Coordinates of C-alpha atoms and ligand atoms in Angstrom, one line a residue:
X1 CA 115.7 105.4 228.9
X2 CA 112.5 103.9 229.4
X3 CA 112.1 100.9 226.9
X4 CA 108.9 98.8 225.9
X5 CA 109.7 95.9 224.1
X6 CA 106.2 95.1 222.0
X7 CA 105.7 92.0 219.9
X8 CA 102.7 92.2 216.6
X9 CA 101.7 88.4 215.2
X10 CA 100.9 87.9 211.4
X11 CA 97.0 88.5 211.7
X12 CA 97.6 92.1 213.9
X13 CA 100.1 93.5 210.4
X14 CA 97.8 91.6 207.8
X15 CA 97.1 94.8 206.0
X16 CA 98.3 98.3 205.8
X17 CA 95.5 99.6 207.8
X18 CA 96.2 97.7 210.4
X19 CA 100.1 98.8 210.3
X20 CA 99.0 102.4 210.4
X21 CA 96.7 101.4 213.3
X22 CA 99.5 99.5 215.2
X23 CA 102.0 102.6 214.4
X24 CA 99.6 105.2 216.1
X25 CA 99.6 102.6 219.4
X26 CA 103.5 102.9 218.8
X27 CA 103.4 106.4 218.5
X28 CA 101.4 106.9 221.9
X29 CA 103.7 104.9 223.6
X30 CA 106.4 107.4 222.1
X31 CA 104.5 110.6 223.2
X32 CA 104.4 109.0 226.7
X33 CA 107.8 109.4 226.4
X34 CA 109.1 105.7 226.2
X35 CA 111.2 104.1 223.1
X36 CA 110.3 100.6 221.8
X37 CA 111.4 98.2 220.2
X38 CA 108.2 96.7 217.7
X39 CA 109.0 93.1 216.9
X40 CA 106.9 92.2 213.7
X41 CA 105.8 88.9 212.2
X42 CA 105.0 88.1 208.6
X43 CA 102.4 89.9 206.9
X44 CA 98.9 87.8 207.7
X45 CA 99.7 84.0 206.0
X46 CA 102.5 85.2 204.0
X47 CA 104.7 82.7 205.0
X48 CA 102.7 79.6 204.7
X49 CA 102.3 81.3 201.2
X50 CA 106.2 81.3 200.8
X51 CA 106.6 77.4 201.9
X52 CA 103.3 76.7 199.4
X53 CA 105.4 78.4 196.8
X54 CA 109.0 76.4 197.4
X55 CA 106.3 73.0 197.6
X56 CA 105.3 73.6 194.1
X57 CA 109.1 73.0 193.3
X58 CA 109.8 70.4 195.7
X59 CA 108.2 68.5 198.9
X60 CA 112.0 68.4 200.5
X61 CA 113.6 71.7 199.9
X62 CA 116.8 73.2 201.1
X63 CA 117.1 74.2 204.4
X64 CA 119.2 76.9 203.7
X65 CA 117.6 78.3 200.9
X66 CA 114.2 78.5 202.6
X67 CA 115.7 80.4 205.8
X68 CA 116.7 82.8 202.7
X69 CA 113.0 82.5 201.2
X70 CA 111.0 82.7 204.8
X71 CA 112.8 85.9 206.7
X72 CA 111.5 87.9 203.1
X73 CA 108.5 88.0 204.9
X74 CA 109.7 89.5 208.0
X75 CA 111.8 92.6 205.9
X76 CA 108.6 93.0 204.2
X77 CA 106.7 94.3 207.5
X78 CA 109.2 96.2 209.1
X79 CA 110.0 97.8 206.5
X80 CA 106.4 99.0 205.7
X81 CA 106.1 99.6 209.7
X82 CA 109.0 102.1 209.7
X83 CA 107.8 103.8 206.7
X84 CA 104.2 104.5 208.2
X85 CA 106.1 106.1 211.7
X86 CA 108.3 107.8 209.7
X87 CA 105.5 109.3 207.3
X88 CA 103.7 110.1 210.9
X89 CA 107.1 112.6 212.0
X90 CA 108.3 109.6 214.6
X91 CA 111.9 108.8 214.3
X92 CA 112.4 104.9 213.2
X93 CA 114.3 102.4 212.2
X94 CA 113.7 98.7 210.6
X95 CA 116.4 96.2 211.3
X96 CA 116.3 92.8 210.3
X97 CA 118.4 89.8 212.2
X98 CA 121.5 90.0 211.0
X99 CA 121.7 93.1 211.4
X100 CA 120.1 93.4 215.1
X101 CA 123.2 91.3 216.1
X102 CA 120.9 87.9 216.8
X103 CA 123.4 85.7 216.6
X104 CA 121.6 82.0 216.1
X105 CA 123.2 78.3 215.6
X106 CA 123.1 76.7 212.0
X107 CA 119.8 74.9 212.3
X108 CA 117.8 76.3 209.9
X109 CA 114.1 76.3 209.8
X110 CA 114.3 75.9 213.9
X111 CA 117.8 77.8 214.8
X112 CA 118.5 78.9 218.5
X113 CA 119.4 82.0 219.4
X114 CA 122.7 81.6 220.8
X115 CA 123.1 85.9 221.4
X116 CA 122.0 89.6 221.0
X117 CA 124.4 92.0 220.3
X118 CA 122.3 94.3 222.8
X119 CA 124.6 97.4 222.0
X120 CA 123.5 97.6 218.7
X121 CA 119.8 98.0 219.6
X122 CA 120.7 100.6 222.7
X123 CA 122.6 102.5 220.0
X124 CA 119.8 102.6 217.8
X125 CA 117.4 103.2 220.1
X126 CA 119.9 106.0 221.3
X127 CA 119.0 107.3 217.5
X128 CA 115.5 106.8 217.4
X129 CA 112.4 106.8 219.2
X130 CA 111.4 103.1 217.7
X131 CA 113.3 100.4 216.4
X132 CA 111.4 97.9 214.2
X133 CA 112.9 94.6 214.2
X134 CA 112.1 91.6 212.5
X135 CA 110.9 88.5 214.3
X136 CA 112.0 84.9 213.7
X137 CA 115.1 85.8 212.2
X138 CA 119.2 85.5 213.2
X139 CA 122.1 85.0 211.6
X140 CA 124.6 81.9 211.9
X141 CA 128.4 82.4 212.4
X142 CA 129.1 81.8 208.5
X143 CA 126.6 84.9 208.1
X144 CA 123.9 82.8 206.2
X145 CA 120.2 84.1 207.8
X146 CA 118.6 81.2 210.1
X147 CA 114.8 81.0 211.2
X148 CA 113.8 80.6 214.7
X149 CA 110.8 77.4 213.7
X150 CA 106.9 78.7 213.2
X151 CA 105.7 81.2 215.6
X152 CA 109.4 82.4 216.6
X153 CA 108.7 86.2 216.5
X154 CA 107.7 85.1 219.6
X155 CA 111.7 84.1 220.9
X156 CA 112.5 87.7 218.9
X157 CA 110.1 89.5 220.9
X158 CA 111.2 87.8 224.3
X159 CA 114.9 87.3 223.6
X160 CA 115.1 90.8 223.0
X161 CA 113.1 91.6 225.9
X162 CA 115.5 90.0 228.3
X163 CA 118.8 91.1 226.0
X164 CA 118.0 95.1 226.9
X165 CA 116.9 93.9 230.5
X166 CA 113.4 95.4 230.0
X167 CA 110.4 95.4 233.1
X168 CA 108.3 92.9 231.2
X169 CA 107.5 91.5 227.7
X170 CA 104.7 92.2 225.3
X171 CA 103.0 90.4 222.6
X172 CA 99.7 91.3 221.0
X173 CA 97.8 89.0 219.1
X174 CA 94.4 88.3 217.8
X175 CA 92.7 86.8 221.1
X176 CA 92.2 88.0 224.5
X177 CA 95.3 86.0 226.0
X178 CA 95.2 82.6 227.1
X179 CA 92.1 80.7 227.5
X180 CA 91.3 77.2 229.5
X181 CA 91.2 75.5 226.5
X182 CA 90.6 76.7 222.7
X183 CA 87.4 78.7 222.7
X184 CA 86.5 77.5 219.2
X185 CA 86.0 73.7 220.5
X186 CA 84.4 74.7 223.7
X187 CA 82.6 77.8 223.8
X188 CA 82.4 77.8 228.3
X189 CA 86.5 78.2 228.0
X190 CA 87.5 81.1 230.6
X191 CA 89.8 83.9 230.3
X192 CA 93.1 83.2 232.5
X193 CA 94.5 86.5 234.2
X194 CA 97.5 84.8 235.3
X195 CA 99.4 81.8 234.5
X196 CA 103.0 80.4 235.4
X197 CA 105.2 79.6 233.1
X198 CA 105.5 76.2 234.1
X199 CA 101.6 75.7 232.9
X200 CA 101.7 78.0 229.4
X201 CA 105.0 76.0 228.6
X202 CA 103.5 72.9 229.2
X203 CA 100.6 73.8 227.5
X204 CA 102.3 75.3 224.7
X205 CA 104.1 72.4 223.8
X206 CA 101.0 70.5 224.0
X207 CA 99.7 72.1 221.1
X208 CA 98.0 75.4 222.5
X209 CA 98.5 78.2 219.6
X210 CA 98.3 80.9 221.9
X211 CA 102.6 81.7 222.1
X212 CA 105.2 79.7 220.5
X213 CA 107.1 77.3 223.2
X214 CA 110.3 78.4 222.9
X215 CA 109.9 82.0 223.7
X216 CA 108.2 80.6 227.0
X217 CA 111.3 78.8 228.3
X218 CA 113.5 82.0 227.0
X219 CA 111.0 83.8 229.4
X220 CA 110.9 81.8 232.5
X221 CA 115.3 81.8 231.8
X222 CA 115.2 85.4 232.0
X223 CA 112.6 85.5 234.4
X224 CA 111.1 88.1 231.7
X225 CA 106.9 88.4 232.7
X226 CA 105.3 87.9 229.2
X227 CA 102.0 89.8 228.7
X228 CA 100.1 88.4 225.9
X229 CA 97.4 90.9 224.8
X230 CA 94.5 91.6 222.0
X231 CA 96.3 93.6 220.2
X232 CA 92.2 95.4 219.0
X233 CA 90.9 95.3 222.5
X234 CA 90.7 98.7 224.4
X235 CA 89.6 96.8 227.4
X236 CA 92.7 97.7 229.9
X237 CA 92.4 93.8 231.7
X238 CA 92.4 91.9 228.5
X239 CA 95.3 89.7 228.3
X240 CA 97.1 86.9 230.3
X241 CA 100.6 88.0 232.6
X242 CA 103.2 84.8 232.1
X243 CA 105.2 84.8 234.8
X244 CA 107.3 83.0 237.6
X245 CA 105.1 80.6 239.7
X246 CA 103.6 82.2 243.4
X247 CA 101.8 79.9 246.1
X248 CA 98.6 80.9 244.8
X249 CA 98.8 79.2 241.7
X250 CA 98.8 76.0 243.1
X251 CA 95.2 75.9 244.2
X252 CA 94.4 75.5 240.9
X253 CA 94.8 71.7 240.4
X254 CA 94.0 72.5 236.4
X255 CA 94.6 75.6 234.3
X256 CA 94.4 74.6 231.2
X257 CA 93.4 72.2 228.6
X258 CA 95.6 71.5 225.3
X259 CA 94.6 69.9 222.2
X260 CA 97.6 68.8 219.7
X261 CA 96.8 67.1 215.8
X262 CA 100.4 67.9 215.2
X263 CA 101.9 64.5 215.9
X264 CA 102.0 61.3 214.7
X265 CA 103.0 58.4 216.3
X266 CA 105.6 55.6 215.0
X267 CA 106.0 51.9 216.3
X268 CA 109.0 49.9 216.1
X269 CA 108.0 46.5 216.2
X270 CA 109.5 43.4 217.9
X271 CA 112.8 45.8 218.9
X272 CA 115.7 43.6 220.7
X273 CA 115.4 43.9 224.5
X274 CA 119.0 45.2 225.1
X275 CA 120.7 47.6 226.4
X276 CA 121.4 50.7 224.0
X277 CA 118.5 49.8 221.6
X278 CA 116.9 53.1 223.1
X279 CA 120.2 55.4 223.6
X280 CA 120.3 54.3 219.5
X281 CA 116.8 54.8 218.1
X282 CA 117.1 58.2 219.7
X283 CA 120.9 58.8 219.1
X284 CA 119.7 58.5 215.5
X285 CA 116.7 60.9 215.6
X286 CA 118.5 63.4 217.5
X287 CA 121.3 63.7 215.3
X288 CA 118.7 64.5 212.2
X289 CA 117.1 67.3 214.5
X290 CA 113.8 65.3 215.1
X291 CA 112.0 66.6 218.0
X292 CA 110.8 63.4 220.0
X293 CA 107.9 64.6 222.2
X294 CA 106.0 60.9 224.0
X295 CA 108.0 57.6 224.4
X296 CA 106.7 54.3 225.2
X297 CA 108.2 51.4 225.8
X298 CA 106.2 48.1 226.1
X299 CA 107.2 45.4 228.5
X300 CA 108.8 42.7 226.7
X301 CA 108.3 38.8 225.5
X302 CA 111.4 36.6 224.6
X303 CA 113.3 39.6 224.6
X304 CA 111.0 41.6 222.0
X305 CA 109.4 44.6 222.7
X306 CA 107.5 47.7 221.1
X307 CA 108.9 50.9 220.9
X308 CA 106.5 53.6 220.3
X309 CA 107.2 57.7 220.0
X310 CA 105.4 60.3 218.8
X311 CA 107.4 62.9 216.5
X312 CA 105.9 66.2 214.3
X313 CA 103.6 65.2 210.9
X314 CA 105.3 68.7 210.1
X315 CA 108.5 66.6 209.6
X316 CA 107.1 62.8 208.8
X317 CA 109.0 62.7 205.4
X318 CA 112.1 62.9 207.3
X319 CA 110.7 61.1 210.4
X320 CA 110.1 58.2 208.0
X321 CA 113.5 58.2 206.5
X322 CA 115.3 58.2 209.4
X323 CA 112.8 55.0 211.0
X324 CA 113.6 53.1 207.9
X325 CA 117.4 53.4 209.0
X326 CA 116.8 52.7 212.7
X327 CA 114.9 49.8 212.1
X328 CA 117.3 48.2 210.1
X329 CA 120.4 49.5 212.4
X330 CA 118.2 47.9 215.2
X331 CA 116.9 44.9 213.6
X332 CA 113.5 45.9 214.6
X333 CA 111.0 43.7 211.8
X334 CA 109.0 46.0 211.0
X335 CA 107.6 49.4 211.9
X336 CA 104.5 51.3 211.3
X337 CA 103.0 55.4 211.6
X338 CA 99.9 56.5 212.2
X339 CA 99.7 60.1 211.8
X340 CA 95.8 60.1 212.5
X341 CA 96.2 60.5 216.7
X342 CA 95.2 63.8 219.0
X343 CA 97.0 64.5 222.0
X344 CA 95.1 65.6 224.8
X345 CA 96.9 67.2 227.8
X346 CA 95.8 68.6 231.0
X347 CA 98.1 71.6 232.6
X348 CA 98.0 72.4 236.2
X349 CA 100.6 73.5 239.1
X350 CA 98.1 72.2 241.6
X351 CA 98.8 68.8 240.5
X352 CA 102.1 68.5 242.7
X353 CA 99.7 68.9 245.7
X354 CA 96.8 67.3 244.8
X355 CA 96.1 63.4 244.5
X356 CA 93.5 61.9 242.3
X357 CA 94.1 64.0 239.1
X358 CA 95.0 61.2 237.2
X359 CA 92.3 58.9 238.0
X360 CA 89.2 61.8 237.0
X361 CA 91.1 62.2 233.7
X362 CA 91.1 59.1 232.7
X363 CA 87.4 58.0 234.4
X364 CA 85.5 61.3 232.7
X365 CA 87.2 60.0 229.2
X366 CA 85.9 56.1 230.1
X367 CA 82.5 57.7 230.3
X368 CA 82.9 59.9 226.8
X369 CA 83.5 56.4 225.5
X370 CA 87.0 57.5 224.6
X371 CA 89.7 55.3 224.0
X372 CA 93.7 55.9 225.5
X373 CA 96.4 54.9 223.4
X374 CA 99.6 56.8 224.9
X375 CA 99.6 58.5 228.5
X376 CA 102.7 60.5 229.7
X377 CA 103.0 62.3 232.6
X378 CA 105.3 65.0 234.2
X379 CA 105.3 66.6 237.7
X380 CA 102.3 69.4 236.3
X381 CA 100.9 67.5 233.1
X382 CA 99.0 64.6 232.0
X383 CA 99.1 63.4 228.4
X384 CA 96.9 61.1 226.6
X385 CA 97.2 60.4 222.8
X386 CA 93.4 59.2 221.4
X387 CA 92.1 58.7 218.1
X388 CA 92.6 62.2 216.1
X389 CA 88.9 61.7 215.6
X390 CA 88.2 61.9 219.6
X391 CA 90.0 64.9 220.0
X392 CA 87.7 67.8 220.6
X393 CA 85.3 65.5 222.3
X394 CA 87.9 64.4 224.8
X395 CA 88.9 68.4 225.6
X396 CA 85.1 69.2 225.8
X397 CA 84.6 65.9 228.8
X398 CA 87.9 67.1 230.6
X399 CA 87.2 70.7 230.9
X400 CA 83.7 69.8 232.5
X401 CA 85.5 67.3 234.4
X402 CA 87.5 69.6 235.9
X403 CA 84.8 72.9 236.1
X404 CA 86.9 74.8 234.5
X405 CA 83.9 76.6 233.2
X406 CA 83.2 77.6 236.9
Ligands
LIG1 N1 106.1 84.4 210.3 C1 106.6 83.3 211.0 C2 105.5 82.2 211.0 O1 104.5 82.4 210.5 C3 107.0 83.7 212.4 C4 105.9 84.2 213.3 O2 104.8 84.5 212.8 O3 106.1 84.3 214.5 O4 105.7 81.2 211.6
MG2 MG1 102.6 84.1 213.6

């Protein structure tokens, strides 16, 4: 049995045109004598329309109850998708996460997929040319319906991909693959053909759009290539192949620029230089599911110091609940957010080879008047958090910095 696993974001199933378009793709494939599994996302915005409708009611609502509320938009799709192949004479069937066997933990609104029941899909697939199964959803072990976080038909897509041991990966979306940096803030950005996935996870969690983080590192643990293509363009070298670094890639000191207004950054003022204070301020967060993402510690005077970290605005009600305990658990006199920062990241494999990466960054942003607040590093990424309002200007200096319009 040949199987193509095929992933379709919100935007490519906004309207039922475009599902009867994607369901004669599907049905092409079939004729070509392959089965497929179609992994669907929410129709267009629907579910930002769902959360707007359980914010009317409440800023906080119940985890729980919106897992329940969110994966409605999923059933919608598939649903819809199987009923266009089948009204086409294709033999499908919709399936939804429970019921797919995606097995998840209980964190719900970002659960992880802990397994695939992988014999249920082959039997179904055994059954039908196409199985239609709905992204971002599982189920936990009490049975209750979890979400995978925003973007996670992504994970579905890839998880499933690796579960039936498939050649590769695919997820169409509404651009041409992965670009050097957002197109929309500079118009020079090039098309990448191939990227590791090293770079597209660093540059995915560094607030590129283009594929939801998680499915990355459920790729590169799998070692499952991930194409992302347009899923409009009939150009047969659109797209960008994710895959396991070659010795190529690493003449290319930077692939990629990323661009994140998703953060916000908290200071704990005055903390007590001890040991623990740290293993405790992030005991704390952990244990309320707050993604940390940059930490900085200052040096300290008389045994004070700042403690700085940048967490999701996504999440700042409960980011600022949570400070308010640590600070007084901690002692710390005061402490203070600022949601209004950027990060700016530059993404490269080349960087383990190359010296001087750093210093270019941070000279070509001296000379766009630009001032750092934050920089983190890792062994293929540099980080610097700005002024939100610096943002675009900072990506535009970098990526001439760096020629990546060359
Ligand atoms: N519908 C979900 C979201 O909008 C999942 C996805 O699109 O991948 O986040
Ligand atoms: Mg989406």
């Amino acid at each position: 049995m040949k199987i193509i696993v095929q992933k379709y974001g919100g935007s490519s199933v906004a309207t039922t045109d475009k599902i009867r378009t994607i369901a004669n793709k599907v049905a092409k494939k079939v004729n070509a004598g392959y089965k497929l599994v179609v992994v669907l996302s929410a129709m267009g915005k629907t579910t930002d329309g769902l959360i707007s409708l359980a914010e009317e009611i409440t800023k906080s609502p119940d985890a729980r109850e919106m897992d329940m509320l969110l994966s409605t938009g999923e059933q919608v799709t598939v649903a819809l998708f199987a009923i266009t192949l089948k009204e086409m004479g294709l033999s499908a069937i919709s399936v939804n996460g429970p019921q797919a066997g995606i097995m998840t933990d209980s964190a719900h609104r970002k659960a992880k997929i802990v397994s695939i029941d992988e014999a249920r899909l082959m039997r179904e697939l055994e059954k039908h040319d196409v199985v239609v199964l709905t992204g971002f959803q599982g189920f936990n072990e009490r049975g209750d319906i979890t979400t995978l976080g925003r973007g996670g038909s992504d994970l579905s897509a890839v998880a499933a991909a690796a579960a039936l041991k498939t050649e590769h990966c695919e997820i169409y979306t509404d651009v041409d693959g992965v670009f050097t940096t957002d197109p929309r803030i500079v118009p020079e950005a090039k098309h990448i053909p191939v990227i590791s996935f090293d770079e597209m996870l660093e540059l995915a969690s560094s607030g590129s759009k283009v594929m939801q983080s998680r499915s990355i590192e459920c790729g590169k643990k799998y070692n499952m290539p991930i194409w992302v293509k347009n899923t409009f363009s009939d150009d047969p070298n659109n797209g960008t192949l994710i895959k396991e670094e070659d010795s190529t890639m690493e003449q290319v000191t930077v692939r990629g620029i990323a661009l994140d207004k998703k953060e916000a950054k908290i200071t704990l003022k005055s903390v007590k230089d001890t040991p623990g204070t740290a293993a405790k301020v992030f005991g704390m967060l952990a244990e309320k599911n707050i993604n940390v993402d940059m930490i900085v510690q200052n040096s300290s005077s008389n045994g004070n110091t700042d403690l700085s970290f940048t967490a999701p605005k996504e999440e700042l009600a409960s980011v600022m609940v949570t400070t308010k305990e640590i600070a007084k658990a901690i002692n710390a006199t005061e402490f203070d957010v600022n949601p209004a920062i950027a990060k700016v990241s530059i993404v490269g494999v080349g960087m383990k080879s190359h010296a001087g990466i750093a210093a270019t960054m941070f000279e070509s942003l001296a000379k766009a008047g630009i001032n750092i607040d934050m920089i983190s590093t890792s062994e293929i990424k540099i980080s610097v958090i700005v002024h939100e309002n610096d943002g675009e200007k900072a990506v535009k200096a970098l990526h001439a910095a760096f020629e990546l319009d060359k």
